[in-house]
Every structure is written in structure tokens, then in C-alpha cells.
Short mmCIF file of C-alpha atoms in Angstrom, two decimals:
data_model
loop_
_atom_site.label_atom_id
_atom_site.label_comp_id
_atom_site.label_asym_id
_atom_site.label_seq_id
_atom_site.Cartn_x
_atom_site.Cartn_y
_atom_site.Cartn_z
CA MET A 1 103.48 115.95 99.63
CA ILE A 2 99.84 116.76 99.23
CA LEU A 3 97.43 114.74 101.08
CA THR A 4 93.60 115.55 100.03
CA ASN A 5 89.97 113.46 100.97
CA VAL A 6 88.90 114.72 97.33
CA ASN A 7 89.53 113.03 94.05
CA THR A 8 91.81 115.86 92.67
CA VAL A 9 93.57 118.78 93.72
CA PRO A 10 92.28 122.09 92.77
CA GLY A 11 94.38 124.04 90.40
CA LYS A 12 96.62 120.73 89.72
CA LYS A 13 96.28 118.17 87.02
CA ILE A 14 96.84 114.63 87.73
CA VAL A 15 99.80 113.47 85.29
CA GLU A 16 100.56 110.17 86.63
CA HIS A 17 98.48 108.04 88.65
CA PHE A 18 100.49 105.37 90.87
CA GLY A 19 97.47 103.34 92.27
CA LEU A 20 96.44 102.49 95.84
CA VAL A 21 98.90 103.37 98.67
CA GLN A 22 98.23 102.51 102.37
CA GLY A 23 99.17 102.85 106.21
CA SER A 24 98.37 101.42 109.22
CA THR A 25 99.20 101.00 112.90
CA VAL A 26 97.79 98.87 115.46
CA ARG A 27 97.29 100.35 118.95
CA ALA A 28 96.33 98.74 122.27
CA LYS A 29 94.72 100.64 125.19
CA HIS A 30 96.62 101.71 128.21
CA LEU A 31 95.57 100.70 131.44
CA GLY A 32 95.73 104.36 132.74
CA ARG A 33 93.74 105.84 130.26
CA ASP A 34 91.12 102.79 130.31
CA LEU A 35 90.54 103.36 134.19
CA MET A 36 90.27 107.16 133.57
CA ALA A 37 87.90 106.08 130.67
CA GLY A 38 85.88 103.72 132.95
CA LEU A 39 85.32 106.96 135.31
CA LYS A 40 84.23 109.29 132.72
CA ASN A 41 81.63 106.74 131.36
CA LEU A 42 80.33 107.16 135.33
CA VAL A 43 79.71 110.88 134.82
CA GLY A 44 79.78 111.60 130.88
CA GLY A 45 82.41 113.75 128.98
CA GLU A 46 85.13 113.42 126.22
CA LEU A 47 87.49 110.18 126.81
CA LYS A 48 90.51 112.39 125.88
CA GLY A 49 92.88 109.58 126.48
CA TYR A 50 91.16 107.59 123.61
CA THR A 51 90.81 110.83 121.45
CA GLU A 52 94.69 111.35 121.74
CA LEU A 53 95.31 107.56 120.91
CA LEU A 54 93.09 107.78 118.27
CA GLN A 55 94.89 110.95 116.81
CA GLU A 56 98.15 109.80 117.03
CA ALA A 57 97.25 106.59 115.27
CA ARG A 58 95.59 108.48 112.34
CA GLU A 59 99.24 110.79 112.22
CA GLU A 60 101.11 107.54 112.14
CA ALA A 61 99.30 105.69 109.62
CA THR A 62 99.01 108.89 107.42
CA ARG A 63 102.91 109.10 107.66
CA ARG A 64 103.23 105.63 106.36
CA MET A 65 100.89 105.90 103.68
CA ALA A 66 102.65 109.17 102.13
CA GLU A 67 105.99 107.59 102.62
CA GLN A 68 104.68 104.50 100.55
CA ALA A 69 103.63 107.22 97.90
CA ARG A 70 106.93 109.01 97.87
CA LEU A 71 108.75 105.78 97.24
CA LEU A 72 106.56 105.36 94.36
CA GLY A 73 107.43 108.73 92.92
CA ALA A 74 104.01 110.55 93.71
CA ASN A 75 103.72 114.02 95.22
CA ALA A 76 100.14 113.67 96.20
CA VAL A 77 97.69 111.26 97.66
CA VAL A 78 94.12 111.82 96.67
CA ASN A 79 90.88 110.25 97.96
CA ILE A 80 92.12 109.63 101.15
CA ARG A 81 90.09 107.45 103.58
CA PHE A 82 90.48 106.10 107.15
CA ALA A 83 89.23 102.68 108.43
CA THR A 84 89.42 101.10 111.82
CA SER A 85 88.96 97.67 113.01
CA SER A 86 89.61 95.48 116.19
CA VAL A 87 92.47 92.84 115.87
CA ALA A 88 92.32 91.86 119.62
CA GLN A 89 90.92 92.58 122.70
CA GLY A 90 91.87 95.72 123.82
CA ALA A 91 93.73 96.58 120.27
CA ALA A 92 92.42 98.44 117.45
CA GLU A 93 93.79 98.62 113.82
CA LEU A 94 93.62 102.24 112.11
CA PHE A 95 94.16 102.02 108.39
CA ALA A 96 94.66 104.96 106.06
CA TYR A 97 94.46 104.56 102.00
CA GLY A 98 94.11 106.77 98.97
CA THR A 99 95.43 107.04 95.49
CA ALA A 100 99.05 108.02 94.72
CA VAL A 101 99.49 110.59 92.08
CA ARG A 102 101.69 113.01 90.43
CA VAL A 103 100.27 116.42 90.00
CA GLU A 104 101.66 119.65 87.84
#
């Protein structure tokens, strides 16, 4: 499965269009990560626990989007975008979406 954030796949021709595909995951903060983040806020620096949490969420949402595309018969997803939203206190959704296509 080819995944790209541009409208085409360089060197390939889009021969079939399957439409919008999406994947999402909702993740909650972890108490240990929250405590460390609070300490980091005092001294500054990267909040590595949250960086890892968001990376895992992006990967899971992307996997789900790619699986939806595969089930439609696509071999690529173009114009991929990511969005986040708060769904509850301490929980956020990461949403990946793009256009499923078949390229040759």
C-alpha cells in the first residue's frame, strides 16, 4: 500500500478512484505521563511521553485507514491528512483520512 500526502504518486497513473477512507483512534492520558509532563512544564523541554502517545495514535489511525482502502481494492491512498480533536477530559481523537485509489 502506497501512502502519500500529495495528490498523485510520482511515476504512477491513477486508474481507479475509490473515494474517502479514514481511520481514527481515541487515546487517553496516562497518569505517569501526566505527572512527568507536569514536571517538564516547570523546567521546559519536550514532553516525550506525549510525543510517544501521539506517534502511536498516528500509526494506529494510519493502519486503520490503509486497511479500509485495501478492503475497497485500492493499492494507494493519496492526499493523506491528519486531524485531532478533544473528545473528553484527558482524551483525544487522532483522525487520518485520504483518497483511496488504484495506481499502475
